[in-house]
Amino acid sequence: MTSGSRHGGQHSAPTPRVRLVDVAREAGLSKTTVSAALNDTGRLSPAVREKARETARRMGYRPNATARQLRAGRAKLIGYVVGEAADAPSVFLESPYFARLTGATAATALRRGYALVLLPSGSLQSEWADLPLDAVVVTDPGADDRIVDDVLAAGIPVFSDRSVEGRQGAHWVDVDIDAAVRSVLDHFRDQGARRPVLVVPDSTTRFHVEVFAAHREWCAEHGLQERVVRVGEPGNGPVVRAVETALAGGPEADGETVAGGGPAAGVDRPDALLVVAEASPPLVLEAVRRHGYDVPGDLLLVCVSEDATAEQTDPPVTTLTLRPEAIAEAGIDHLVKVLEHGSREPSGTLVPTRLDVRASSVRRP
Amino acid sequence: MTSGSRHGGQHSAPTPRVRLVDVAREAGLSKTTVSAALNDTGRLSPAVREKARETARRMGYRPNATARQLRAGRAKLIGYVVGEAADAPSVFLESPYFARLTGATAATALRRGYALVLLPSGSLQSEWADLPLDAVVVTDPGADDRIVDDVLAAGIPVFSDRSVEGRQGAHWVDVDIDAAVRSVLDHFRDQGARRPVLVVPDSTTRFHVEVFAAHREWCAEHGLQERVVRVGEPGNGPVVRAVETALAGGPEADGETVAGGGPAAGVDRPDALLVVAEASPPLVLEAVRRHGYDVPGDLLLVCVSEDATAEQTDPPVTTLTLRPEAIAEAGIDHLVKVLEHGSREPSGTLVPTRLDVRASSVRRP
DNA sequence: GTGAAAGCGCTAACAC
DNA sequence: GTGTTAGCGCTTTCAC
């Protein structure tokens, strides 16, 4: 038994890790040389380089990441928060969109050498203050979210949606909301629909605010009545109820309000429905049918959703995908560029969406 | 303008952060004193302590987390991986179970002072090797997953499910699978069902393997025929097809196999269905109805799922919840205990599940 | 080509 | 009570 085995006490002490000095000593070299050999830097003779490497391997040497970070001055750690704190405590990730955005962001970041630290929405300053974060990604902050300000105040760059545009140290990546909404409404129009209704969350998230605005603008441009039902809270239940309100046409129901509510049912029934609130497509479809509509016969249906169940229903539901993977990639690309090329100038990137047309929104001939 | 403002060049250099020395110098004290004042340690006169704190606050001092970590010897960072690597690349999180488990784990860990680093399944060793991880949490590793071995080999403690039981440096938290399966089958029996079918993924994850085993055992004990349909791949599509196979009763269909497949339809039709594969409850319900079953009249339905849509269907679907929040809490509690009290002895914790009985599994009188 | 030494920013002995 | 000093483990000039 060579050196390296310690006094095998009954407590099996937490294995004192082998450090660079240990390898150097063992190999009869200096720290410098071993470090250079392992990092492929400096000018070393191939023989020495190999010897250092071999020894390190044999001794099971693994560099101390923290020491490296300290030396390097950055930890290659990124904080990741999903906005809309207050009410929904840690139930984030529940929507397919955030789930995929989160997964993709983590994967992309890691590939670029950055690790993602999950910061549940509503995390207190004190909880992340002890983390060596190079930057923080804040997805869909609410208008009243403290997080963006707190992070910026701490001198940490923020990457978020377009709502932070122009702020010092803040950068953004966002979807082209206007184009997205227009693509759906144009599609409805192409299919002959004339009385589309929008169901959108009544939130301060930029995305929802912009959807509302884009819809209003499009309606004005096309001389159509603006029909909107706003959903008070997230969750399948409220959204389904909002859909029912939209189809009933009346401005009643709890928590929801309908703007420009037209006359009763009958002649003025909606003929197309755009559900922007995250909801399960099968449930939406079921609700629509409960109200006596045939899809797509009486009503064209499009959901903004990443939910894979949209392809499994009968008929399959047309979805507008925000392409979370693309957003993640654009965001991390941007982040790496800013972090590694030092610009603190505010800047942004726009990512296009994609409309996956399925049977639910195609008028049969 | 006091000192502190740098040459306000057009490039606004990345703001050289104020360090402990800077505060000390400014306050006319030593590093030690300031450090003690800020950390509430040592014996300092209240006046000095306050002065140090005040100066630090005024200068916007924020301690360098990396330096602290180096000094402390641990980074308070935990890696988090969702198993079943190979095929499903980063699509993890998509299931409500993993989404909630992940969110809850992050939140709980952070509350206990540990930050969670998201490691997409299939991450390469080289991608996390540079992270100062104190431990790694691996949820539901597949039997052939390399990750657990890799992490243990790197000398990092692993917290996973019971499949790692007994391994050096590995600890586990798991649900009481046997009790869970029995509770459902007993419930079916109480409701008068005699021909229950199990739909379970054909995976090497311990959970699924154990569900299969527990079911088999229960059937043997009660002298019932063992009816099982195994699902080849995850996803709503395959699961729904498996459900259809189960109801058709025949051993056909692609990718699925039925063990103990009985005679054709008719007399031997299943009267209860336990879907353990993660699938959307509304879709399952719809599939069941397509095959002419009334729920719960002809067939009792229970899904193992955290999907909130289960409460929104008509009838609402009974679910067996694995209580991801409880698992997360038990896991992190366990982890903190091990990490901070140093035991490397393998150890484990069992978490009970909960059956939320809803109309889909209650025989009407 | 190789090694000695400085130092990243912090904390904790240990003198004074 | 307060300050001086020695590292935590690593990378990197800069002499030799």
Coordinates of C-alpha atoms (C1' of nucleotides) in Angstrom, one line a residue, chain C, chain D:
Chain C
dG1 C1' 12.0 24.7 -19.9
dT2 C1' 11.1 25.2 -15.0
dG3 C1' 10.2 27.0 -10.3
dA4 C1' 9.6 30.6 -6.7
dA5 C1' 6.5 33.9 -5.2
dA6 C1' 2.6 37.0 -5.3
dG7 C1' -2.1 37.4 -4.6
dC8 C1' -7.6 36.7 -5.8
dG9 C1' -10.9 38.4 -1.0
dC10 C1' -12.0 36.6 2.9
dT11 C1' -11.9 34.7 8.0
dA12 C1' -9.9 33.1 12.2
dA13 C1' -5.9 32.2 15.2
dC14 C1' -3.2 34.6 17.9
dA15 C1' -0.5 38.3 19.6
dC16 C1' -0.7 43.1 21.5
Chain D
dG1 C1' -11.0 45.4 22.3
dT2 C1' -8.2 45.7 18.0
dG3 C1' -4.8 44.7 14.5
dT4 C1' -1.2 41.6 12.4
dT5 C1' -0.6 37.5 10.0
dA6 C1' -1.3 33.2 7.9
dG7 C1' -3.6 30.7 4.9
dC8 C1' -8.1 28.4 1.8
dG9 C1' -6.1 26.2 -3.6
dC10 C1' -5.3 27.9 -7.6
dT11 C1' -3.1 30.6 -11.7
dT12 C1' 0.4 33.6 -13.5
dT13 C1' 3.9 36.9 -14.1
dC14 C1' 8.7 36.9 -13.8
dA15 C1' 13.4 35.6 -12.7
dC16 C1' 16.6 31.7 -13.4

